[in-house]
Amino acid sequence: MQGKIALEEHFAIPDTLMDSAGFVPDSYWPELKDRLLDIQDKRLAQMDRHGVEMMILSLNAPAVQAIPDVARANEIAIRANDFLAEQVAKRPSRFQAFAALPMQDPDLAIKELERCINTLGFRGALVNGFSQIDGKKPLYYDLPQYWPFWAAVEKAGLPFYLHPRNPLPEDCAIYEGHPWLMGPTWAFGQETAVHALRLMGSGLFDAHPKLKIILGHMGEGLPYSMWRVDHRNGWVKAPPKHKAKKKICDYFNANFFLTTSGNFRTQTLIDSILEIGADRILFSVDWPFENVDHASDWFNSASISENDRLKIGRRNAIDLFKLDLGEVARHGINQAAE
């Protein structure tokens, strides 16, 4: 399929580069480093070769979220977003952008979100899981202090991508002696799934019903757990029951979108379609941690209808991100090149 749009595609700046070093063997690090720092050359060549018209780019993980000093987190977010705006302005018909946000301080996160969308023309935000502040527990975004932030996201009308990160070491007892389970193998997905369930169970989507949340990796395992989550929670005694007014699956189907990033399996894709519908699934690669050819070759031949392939590969992204591809090509990101 030609004209695919991919949206979990990462880059790094020098300040965040080493955050990605621990996830690959030392022998592969030079290649991954080169991929992370490149936007206009090898990445673009891979896109051309495999029918990817556009990538929506985001900062690598955990980056800003793992910087416990609030002022420094804000500084790095601004630096990364300014760099990304410059890169996208060079080829706005091929690249668009997600904002990195200093979620350690909700007010600063709102300010940077609004700057990125209103001034730089970004297409939403991608945040790498919970945030850290020195001496405090992880900050999850169902907490009350984040509700003004979610009001700003809803007002902007653009999606928020909840991207994974590992749990903190003090929360990793279950993985002790089994380091192979950390990262993308398992811990990433589990951590993100629980975070997403916290958002759904908090009542957030009752207060802000137009919020749009994206999960990668075909939903971090959640599509296959919706019935059980609701079934078990439906008859437990209060107060253990969640605070939300509806079933968890109602929010999952109304407020969430999934991508194929780093999960190139047709059976899993079909399961996701059956649970959430083809209108809420979007093609992605997870470059540079996954290969564009692996994602594209699999997706191009996956045993789904051609109408669903076109939706997932392209149309859903155009609708979700309000992409006028002709306008983007002519004018760039709010004339960020000027």
mmCIF file of C-alpha atoms in Angstrom:
data_model
loop_
_atom_site.group_PDB
_atom_site.id
_atom_site.type_symbol
_atom_site.label_atom_id
_atom_site.label_comp_id
_atom_site.label_asym_id
_atom_site.label_seq_id
_atom_site.Cartn_x
_atom_site.Cartn_y
_atom_site.Cartn_z
ATOM 1 C CA MET A 1 0.000 0.000 0.000
ATOM 2 C CA GLN A 2 1.278 3.435 -0.944
ATOM 3 C CA GLY A 3 0.585 6.614 1.025
ATOM 4 C CA LYS A 4 0.746 5.159 4.529
ATOM 5 C CA ILE A 5 0.879 7.540 7.491
ATOM 6 C CA ALA A 6 2.851 6.397 10.557
ATOM 7 C CA LEU A 7 2.655 8.054 13.957
ATOM 8 C CA GLU A 8 4.821 6.369 16.568
ATOM 9 C CA GLU A 9 8.123 7.317 15.009
ATOM 10 C CA HIS A 10 10.875 8.621 17.237
ATOM 11 C CA PHE A 11 13.913 10.861 17.117
ATOM 12 C CA ALA A 12 16.394 12.074 19.717
ATOM 13 C CA ILE A 13 18.308 15.222 20.463
ATOM 14 C CA PRO A 14 21.789 15.004 22.054
ATOM 15 C CA ASP A 15 20.304 15.647 25.510
ATOM 16 C CA THR A 16 18.020 12.583 25.310
ATOM 17 C CA LEU A 17 20.002 10.248 23.077
ATOM 18 C CA MET A 18 21.425 8.006 25.798
ATOM 19 C CA ASP A 19 17.953 7.286 27.162
ATOM 20 C CA SER A 20 17.658 4.756 24.338
ATOM 21 C CA ALA A 21 21.070 3.123 24.776
ATOM 22 C CA GLY A 22 20.042 0.465 27.261
ATOM 23 C CA PHE A 23 17.424 -1.217 25.114
ATOM 24 C CA VAL A 24 19.727 -2.757 22.492
ATOM 25 C CA PRO A 25 22.962 -4.777 22.505
ATOM 26 C CA ASP A 26 26.135 -2.697 22.409
ATOM 27 C CA SER A 27 26.865 -3.967 18.903
ATOM 28 C CA TYR A 28 23.616 -2.426 17.622
ATOM 29 C CA TRP A 29 23.935 0.909 19.399
ATOM 30 C CA PRO A 30 25.881 2.697 16.600
ATOM 31 C CA GLU A 31 23.084 1.856 14.157
ATOM 32 C CA LEU A 32 20.304 2.877 16.532
ATOM 33 C CA LYS A 33 22.130 6.087 17.458
ATOM 34 C CA ASP A 34 22.429 6.978 13.790
ATOM 35 C CA ARG A 35 18.729 6.281 13.209
ATOM 36 C CA LEU A 36 17.621 8.374 16.188
ATOM 37 C CA LEU A 37 19.617 11.429 15.173
ATOM 38 C CA ASP A 38 18.653 11.231 11.502
ATOM 39 C CA ILE A 39 15.419 12.663 10.138
ATOM 40 C CA GLN A 40 15.985 13.852 6.598
ATOM 41 C CA ASP A 41 18.194 11.151 5.078
ATOM 42 C CA LYS A 42 18.012 7.420 5.910
ATOM 43 C CA ARG A 43 14.577 7.753 7.497
ATOM 44 C CA LEU A 44 13.184 9.456 4.420
ATOM 45 C CA ALA A 45 14.763 6.886 2.128
ATOM 46 C CA GLN A 46 13.091 4.097 4.112
ATOM 47 C CA MET A 47 9.754 5.880 3.837
ATOM 48 C CA ASP A 48 10.102 6.285 0.075
ATOM 49 C CA ARG A 49 11.095 2.666 -0.384
ATOM 50 C CA HIS A 50 8.148 1.262 1.558
ATOM 51 C CA GLY A 51 5.230 3.506 0.710
ATOM 52 C CA VAL A 52 5.130 5.698 3.828
ATOM 53 C CA GLU A 53 4.019 9.165 2.819
ATOM 54 C CA MET A 54 4.233 10.798 6.241
ATOM 55 C CA MET A 55 5.587 10.220 9.740
ATOM 56 C CA ILE A 56 4.398 12.099 12.816
ATOM 57 C CA LEU A 57 7.560 12.382 14.897
ATOM 58 C CA SER A 58 8.050 12.289 18.669
ATOM 59 C CA LEU A 59 10.894 12.419 21.165
ATOM 60 C CA ASN A 60 12.440 9.146 22.367
ATOM 61 C CA ALA A 61 11.675 7.686 25.813
ATOM 62 C CA PRO A 62 11.651 8.348 28.681
ATOM 63 C CA ALA A 63 13.417 11.656 28.048
ATOM 64 C CA VAL A 64 11.474 14.557 29.579
ATOM 65 C CA GLN A 65 9.379 12.331 31.850
ATOM 66 C CA ALA A 66 12.494 10.992 33.628
ATOM 67 C CA ILE A 67 14.021 14.399 34.418
ATOM 68 C CA PRO A 68 13.192 15.045 38.089
ATOM 69 C CA ASP A 69 14.122 18.745 37.996
ATOM 70 C CA VAL A 70 11.045 20.595 36.735
ATOM 71 C CA ALA A 71 12.915 23.534 35.207
ATOM 72 C CA ARG A 72 15.278 21.182 33.368
ATOM 73 C CA ALA A 73 12.382 19.038 32.127
ATOM 74 C CA ASN A 74 10.696 22.135 30.737
ATOM 75 C CA GLU A 75 13.931 23.300 29.128
ATOM 76 C CA ILE A 76 14.504 19.974 27.351
ATOM 77 C CA ALA A 77 10.892 19.794 26.174
ATOM 78 C CA ILE A 78 11.112 23.263 24.644
ATOM 79 C CA ARG A 79 14.486 22.485 23.070
ATOM 80 C CA ALA A 80 13.232 19.229 21.546
ATOM 81 C CA ASN A 81 10.038 20.835 20.248
ATOM 82 C CA ASP A 82 11.873 23.766 18.668
ATOM 83 C CA PHE A 83 14.305 21.391 16.964
ATOM 84 C CA LEU A 84 11.455 19.228 15.707
ATOM 85 C CA ALA A 85 9.561 22.234 14.337
ATOM 86 C CA GLU A 86 12.653 23.211 12.334
ATOM 87 C CA GLN A 87 12.979 19.696 10.930
ATOM 88 C CA VAL A 88 9.316 19.396 9.987
ATOM 89 C CA ALA A 89 9.359 22.785 8.284
ATOM 90 C CA LYS A 90 11.929 21.409 5.818
ATOM 91 C CA ARG A 91 9.488 18.757 4.545
ATOM 92 C CA PRO A 92 6.020 19.318 6.020
ATOM 93 C CA SER A 93 4.415 17.018 3.463
ATOM 94 C CA ARG A 94 6.518 14.136 4.841
ATOM 95 C CA PHE A 95 6.848 14.949 8.535
ATOM 96 C CA GLN A 96 4.567 16.305 11.234
ATOM 97 C CA ALA A 97 5.095 16.529 14.994
ATOM 98 C CA PHE A 98 3.954 15.531 18.465
ATOM 99 C CA ALA A 99 4.880 17.799 21.376
ATOM 100 C CA ALA A 100 7.068 16.642 24.243
ATOM 101 C CA LEU A 101 5.642 17.988 27.510
ATOM 102 C CA PRO A 102 7.015 18.653 31.029
ATOM 103 C CA MET A 103 4.201 16.810 32.799
ATOM 104 C CA GLN A 104 6.007 17.231 36.135
ATOM 105 C CA ASP A 105 4.216 20.606 36.273
ATOM 106 C CA PRO A 106 0.713 20.609 34.734
ATOM 107 C CA ASP A 107 0.749 24.389 34.239
ATOM 108 C CA LEU A 108 4.004 24.229 32.301
ATOM 109 C CA ALA A 109 2.647 21.287 30.309
ATOM 110 C CA ILE A 110 -0.436 23.308 29.334
ATOM 111 C CA LYS A 111 1.718 26.262 28.306
ATOM 112 C CA GLU A 112 3.982 24.111 26.129
ATOM 113 C CA LEU A 113 1.071 22.181 24.629
ATOM 114 C CA GLU A 114 -0.631 25.411 23.594
ATOM 115 C CA ARG A 115 2.606 26.846 22.178
ATOM 116 C CA CYS A 116 3.288 23.712 20.158
ATOM 117 C CA ILE A 117 -0.229 23.515 18.727
ATOM 118 C CA ASN A 118 -1.038 27.201 18.248
ATOM 119 C CA THR A 119 2.386 28.531 17.251
ATOM 120 C CA LEU A 120 4.277 25.545 15.853
ATOM 121 C CA GLY A 121 1.303 23.701 14.341
ATOM 122 C CA PHE A 122 1.955 20.360 16.040
ATOM 123 C CA ARG A 123 -0.629 17.572 15.741
ATOM 124 C CA GLY A 124 -0.981 16.732 19.426
ATOM 125 C CA ALA A 125 1.350 15.452 22.139
ATOM 126 C CA LEU A 126 3.201 12.241 22.930
ATOM 127 C CA VAL A 127 4.194 11.687 26.555
ATOM 128 C CA ASN A 128 6.378 8.829 27.776
ATOM 129 C CA GLY A 129 4.273 7.515 30.645
ATOM 130 C CA PHE A 130 4.377 8.777 34.226
ATOM 131 C CA SER A 131 6.644 11.656 35.248
ATOM 132 C CA GLN A 132 9.152 11.945 38.084
ATOM 133 C CA ILE A 133 9.987 14.656 40.589
ATOM 134 C CA ASP A 134 12.818 14.199 43.103
ATOM 135 C CA GLY A 135 11.705 12.482 46.273
ATOM 136 C CA LYS A 136 8.127 11.876 45.131
ATOM 137 C CA LYS A 137 6.188 8.921 43.835
ATOM 138 C CA PRO A 138 5.567 8.587 40.088
ATOM 139 C CA LEU A 139 3.017 11.080 38.826
ATOM 140 C CA TYR A 140 0.183 9.412 36.914
ATOM 141 C CA TYR A 141 -2.158 11.588 34.921
ATOM 142 C CA ASP A 142 -5.438 10.565 36.530
ATOM 143 C CA LEU A 143 -4.394 12.567 39.610
ATOM 144 C CA PRO A 144 -6.518 15.651 40.342
ATOM 145 C CA GLN A 145 -3.783 18.169 39.524
ATOM 146 C CA TYR A 146 -3.821 17.001 35.889
ATOM 147 C CA TRP A 147 -7.480 17.621 35.179
ATOM 148 C CA PRO A 148 -6.913 21.235 34.020
ATOM 149 C CA PHE A 149 -4.324 19.823 31.631
ATOM 150 C CA TRP A 150 -6.864 17.375 30.213
ATOM 151 C CA ALA A 151 -9.322 20.232 29.782
ATOM 152 C CA ALA A 152 -6.682 21.974 27.637
ATOM 153 C CA VAL A 153 -6.121 18.815 25.582
ATOM 154 C CA GLU A 154 -9.851 18.441 25.009
ATOM 155 C CA LYS A 155 -10.144 22.094 23.997
ATOM 156 C CA ALA A 156 -7.299 21.679 21.494
ATOM 157 C CA GLY A 157 -9.188 18.806 19.843
ATOM 158 C CA LEU A 158 -6.022 16.869 19.025
ATOM 159 C CA PRO A 159 -4.859 13.495 20.400
ATOM 160 C CA PHE A 160 -2.625 12.654 23.330
ATOM 161 C CA TYR A 161 -0.376 9.626 22.737
ATOM 162 C CA LEU A 162 0.387 7.713 25.945
ATOM 163 C CA HIS A 163 3.707 6.063 25.178
ATOM 164 C CA PRO A 164 5.376 3.441 27.420
ATOM 165 C CA ARG A 165 8.273 3.581 29.820
ATOM 166 C CA ASN A 166 9.595 1.086 32.356
ATOM 167 C CA PRO A 167 8.278 1.193 35.925
ATOM 168 C CA LEU A 168 10.669 2.670 38.475
ATOM 169 C CA PRO A 169 13.143 0.210 40.069
ATOM 170 C CA GLU A 170 11.308 0.274 43.401
ATOM 171 C CA ASP A 171 8.154 -0.912 41.613
ATOM 172 C CA CYS A 172 9.856 -3.795 39.806
ATOM 173 C CA ALA A 173 9.847 -6.559 42.420
ATOM 174 C CA ILE A 174 7.807 -8.799 40.149
ATOM 175 C CA TYR A 175 10.587 -8.644 37.548
ATOM 176 C CA GLU A 176 13.443 -9.393 39.952
ATOM 177 C CA GLY A 177 15.702 -12.034 38.441
ATOM 178 C CA HIS A 178 13.945 -11.731 35.078
ATOM 179 C CA PRO A 179 15.397 -8.676 33.345
ATOM 180 C CA TRP A 180 14.313 -10.063 29.971
ATOM 181 C CA LEU A 181 10.752 -9.028 30.866
ATOM 182 C CA MET A 182 11.645 -5.334 31.088
ATOM 183 C CA GLY A 183 11.120 -2.816 28.324
ATOM 184 C CA PRO A 184 9.184 -3.588 25.147
ATOM 185 C CA THR A 185 9.059 -7.336 25.877
ATOM 186 C CA TRP A 186 6.490 -6.946 28.663
ATOM 187 C CA ALA A 187 6.981 -4.201 31.295
ATOM 188 C CA PHE A 188 6.333 -1.361 28.852
ATOM 189 C CA GLY A 189 2.925 -2.716 27.935
ATOM 190 C CA GLN A 190 1.869 -3.609 31.470
ATOM 191 C CA GLU A 191 2.865 -0.200 32.836
ATOM 192 C CA THR A 192 1.002 1.647 30.088
ATOM 193 C CA ALA A 193 -2.097 -0.542 30.276
ATOM 194 C CA VAL A 194 -2.466 0.135 34.006
ATOM 195 C CA HIS A 195 -1.975 3.868 33.407
ATOM 196 C CA ALA A 196 -4.686 3.822 30.729
ATOM 197 C CA LEU A 197 -7.060 1.903 33.018
ATOM 198 C CA ARG A 198 -6.462 4.471 35.748
ATOM 199 C CA LEU A 199 -7.496 7.211 33.327
ATOM 200 C CA MET A 200 -10.640 5.320 32.325
ATOM 201 C CA GLY A 201 -11.625 4.455 35.880
ATOM 202 C CA SER A 202 -11.036 7.929 37.308
ATOM 203 C CA GLY A 203 -14.067 9.581 35.749
ATOM 204 C CA LEU A 204 -11.828 11.673 33.485
ATOM 205 C CA PHE A 205 -13.817 10.860 30.368
ATOM 206 C CA ASP A 206 -17.100 11.687 32.073
ATOM 207 C CA ALA A 207 -15.743 15.183 32.694
ATOM 208 C CA HIS A 208 -14.006 15.442 29.297
ATOM 209 C CA PRO A 209 -15.854 13.164 26.872
ATOM 210 C CA LYS A 210 -14.124 14.484 23.751
ATOM 211 C CA LEU A 211 -10.606 13.491 24.829
ATOM 212 C CA LYS A 212 -8.712 11.350 22.332
ATOM 213 C CA ILE A 213 -6.001 9.035 23.684
ATOM 214 C CA ILE A 214 -3.714 6.896 21.516
ATOM 215 C CA LEU A 215 -2.051 3.681 22.669
ATOM 216 C CA GLY A 216 0.652 1.938 20.677
ATOM 217 C CA HIS A 217 1.582 -1.706 20.158
ATOM 218 C CA MET A 218 -2.006 -2.705 19.301
ATOM 219 C CA GLY A 219 -3.349 -1.406 22.601
ATOM 220 C CA GLU A 220 -0.785 -2.710 25.119
ATOM 221 C CA GLY A 221 -2.863 -5.877 25.614
ATOM 222 C CA LEU A 222 -6.051 -4.041 26.623
ATOM 223 C CA PRO A 223 -8.356 -5.075 23.743
ATOM 224 C CA TYR A 224 -8.292 -8.655 24.949
ATOM 225 C CA SER A 225 -9.077 -7.761 28.579
ATOM 226 C CA MET A 226 -12.056 -5.430 28.302
ATOM 227 C CA TRP A 227 -14.748 -8.003 29.032
ATOM 228 C CA ARG A 228 -12.950 -9.407 32.063
ATOM 229 C CA VAL A 229 -12.144 -5.980 33.524
ATOM 230 C CA ASP A 230 -15.793 -4.951 33.359
ATOM 231 C CA HIS A 231 -17.177 -8.336 34.390
ATOM 232 C CA ARG A 232 -15.089 -8.545 37.536
ATOM 233 C CA ASN A 233 -15.506 -4.882 38.417
ATOM 234 C CA GLY A 234 -19.267 -5.017 37.883
ATOM 235 C CA TRP A 235 -20.024 -6.920 41.060
ATOM 236 C CA VAL A 236 -17.293 -5.989 43.528
ATOM 237 C CA LYS A 237 -18.323 -4.145 46.687
ATOM 238 C CA ALA A 238 -17.910 -0.395 46.962
ATOM 239 C CA PRO A 239 -15.507 1.334 47.512
ATOM 240 C CA PRO A 240 -13.189 -0.880 45.384
ATOM 241 C CA LYS A 241 -15.284 -0.164 42.276
ATOM 242 C CA HIS A 242 -13.888 2.518 40.002
ATOM 243 C CA LYS A 243 -15.287 6.072 40.021
ATOM 244 C CA ALA A 244 -16.334 6.258 36.370
ATOM 245 C CA LYS A 245 -20.013 6.301 35.424
ATOM 246 C CA LYS A 246 -19.796 3.795 32.579
ATOM 247 C CA LYS A 247 -18.140 0.489 31.844
ATOM 248 C CA ILE A 248 -14.436 0.629 31.100
ATOM 249 C CA CYS A 249 -15.045 -0.769 27.610
ATOM 250 C CA ASP A 250 -17.356 2.179 26.861
ATOM 251 C CA TYR A 251 -14.488 4.626 27.352
ATOM 252 C CA PHE A 252 -12.071 2.358 25.528
ATOM 253 C CA ASN A 253 -14.328 2.344 22.483
ATOM 254 C CA ALA A 254 -15.238 6.035 22.631
ATOM 255 C CA ASN A 255 -11.987 7.764 23.615
ATOM 256 C CA PHE A 256 -9.097 5.519 22.569
ATOM 257 C CA PHE A 257 -7.251 4.817 19.346
ATOM 258 C CA LEU A 258 -4.640 2.100 18.770
ATOM 259 C CA THR A 259 -1.622 1.843 16.517
ATOM 260 C CA THR A 260 0.165 -1.144 15.018
ATOM 261 C CA SER A 261 3.563 0.105 16.237
ATOM 262 C CA GLY A 262 5.961 -2.725 17.010
ATOM 263 C CA ASN A 263 3.257 -5.405 16.913
ATOM 264 C CA PHE A 264 3.143 -6.837 13.405
ATOM 265 C CA ARG A 265 0.822 -9.802 13.848
ATOM 266 C CA THR A 266 -2.337 -10.266 11.823
ATOM 267 C CA GLN A 267 -4.231 -12.249 14.480
ATOM 268 C CA THR A 268 -3.656 -9.413 16.950
ATOM 269 C CA LEU A 269 -4.771 -6.833 14.405
ATOM 270 C CA ILE A 270 -7.987 -8.751 13.710
ATOM 271 C CA ASP A 271 -8.677 -9.077 17.444
ATOM 272 C CA SER A 272 -8.238 -5.304 17.796
ATOM 273 C CA ILE A 273 -10.576 -4.633 14.889
ATOM 274 C CA LEU A 274 -13.209 -6.867 16.467
ATOM 275 C CA GLU A 275 -12.905 -5.074 19.814
ATOM 276 C CA ILE A 276 -12.512 -1.410 18.904
ATOM 277 C CA GLY A 277 -13.274 -1.223 15.165
ATOM 278 C CA ALA A 278 -11.157 -0.470 12.118
ATOM 279 C CA ASP A 279 -11.976 3.246 12.380
ATOM 280 C CA ARG A 280 -9.878 3.475 15.564
ATOM 281 C CA ILE A 281 -6.698 1.705 14.487
ATOM 282 C CA LEU A 282 -3.786 3.421 12.742
ATOM 283 C CA PHE A 283 -0.662 2.123 11.042
ATOM 284 C CA SER A 284 2.671 2.794 12.744
ATOM 285 C CA VAL A 285 6.192 1.374 12.690
ATOM 286 C CA ASP A 286 7.994 2.397 15.936
ATOM 287 C CA TRP A 287 11.070 3.530 13.994
ATOM 288 C CA PRO A 288 13.947 3.443 14.747
ATOM 289 C CA PHE A 289 13.394 0.545 17.164
ATOM 290 C CA GLU A 290 11.534 -1.429 14.493
ATOM 291 C CA ASN A 291 12.154 -1.566 10.754
ATOM 292 C CA VAL A 292 9.970 0.193 8.206
ATOM 293 C CA ASP A 293 10.152 -2.758 5.829
ATOM 294 C CA HIS A 294 8.999 -5.225 8.499
ATOM 295 C CA ALA A 295 5.982 -3.067 9.344
ATOM 296 C CA SER A 296 5.091 -2.245 5.747
ATOM 297 C CA ASP A 297 5.560 -5.710 4.274
ATOM 298 C CA TRP A 298 3.402 -7.204 7.006
ATOM 299 C CA PHE A 299 0.669 -4.570 6.787
ATOM 300 C CA ASN A 300 0.538 -4.592 2.989
ATOM 301 C CA SER A 301 -0.227 -8.314 2.967
ATOM 302 C CA ALA A 302 -2.249 -8.694 6.201
ATOM 303 C CA SER A 303 -5.478 -10.617 5.622
ATOM 304 C CA ILE A 304 -7.909 -7.732 6.171
ATOM 305 C CA SER A 305 -10.271 -6.035 3.736
ATOM 306 C CA GLU A 306 -8.827 -3.448 1.379
ATOM 307 C CA ASN A 307 -11.223 -0.876 2.821
ATOM 308 C CA ASP A 308 -9.878 -1.529 6.331
ATOM 309 C CA ARG A 309 -6.308 -1.444 5.013
ATOM 310 C CA LEU A 310 -6.918 1.996 3.540
ATOM 311 C CA LYS A 311 -8.555 3.242 6.742
ATOM 312 C CA ILE A 312 -5.839 1.939 9.032
ATOM 313 C CA GLY A 313 -2.986 2.824 6.717
ATOM 314 C CA ARG A 314 -4.067 6.349 5.882
ATOM 315 C CA ARG A 315 -7.619 7.628 6.216
ATOM 316 C CA ASN A 316 -7.959 7.383 9.986
ATOM 317 C CA ALA A 317 -4.829 9.468 10.502
ATOM 318 C CA ILE A 318 -6.051 12.148 8.108
ATOM 319 C CA ASP A 319 -9.316 12.407 10.044
ATOM 320 C CA LEU A 320 -7.840 12.167 13.549
ATOM 321 C CA PHE A 321 -5.094 14.730 12.984
ATOM 322 C CA LYS A 322 -7.149 16.992 10.720
ATOM 323 C CA LEU A 323 -4.587 16.673 7.964
ATOM 324 C CA ASP A 324 -5.115 18.677 4.812
ATOM 325 C CA LEU A 325 -2.175 17.185 2.960
ATOM 326 C CA GLY A 326 -2.262 19.754 0.178
ATOM 327 C CA GLU A 327 -2.308 22.620 2.648
ATOM 328 C CA VAL A 328 0.492 21.044 4.680
ATOM 329 C CA ALA A 329 2.664 20.692 1.617
ATOM 330 C CA ARG A 330 2.103 24.293 0.522
ATOM 331 C CA HIS A 331 2.494 26.097 3.811
ATOM 332 C CA GLY A 332 4.436 23.937 6.241
ATOM 333 C CA ILE A 333 4.007 24.045 9.996
ATOM 334 C CA ASN A 334 2.667 27.580 10.528
ATOM 335 C CA GLN A 335 5.537 28.915 8.463
ATOM 336 C CA ALA A 336 7.956 27.597 11.107
ATOM 337 C CA ALA A 337 10.756 27.861 8.586
ATOM 338 C CA GLU A 338 10.529 31.643 8.579
#
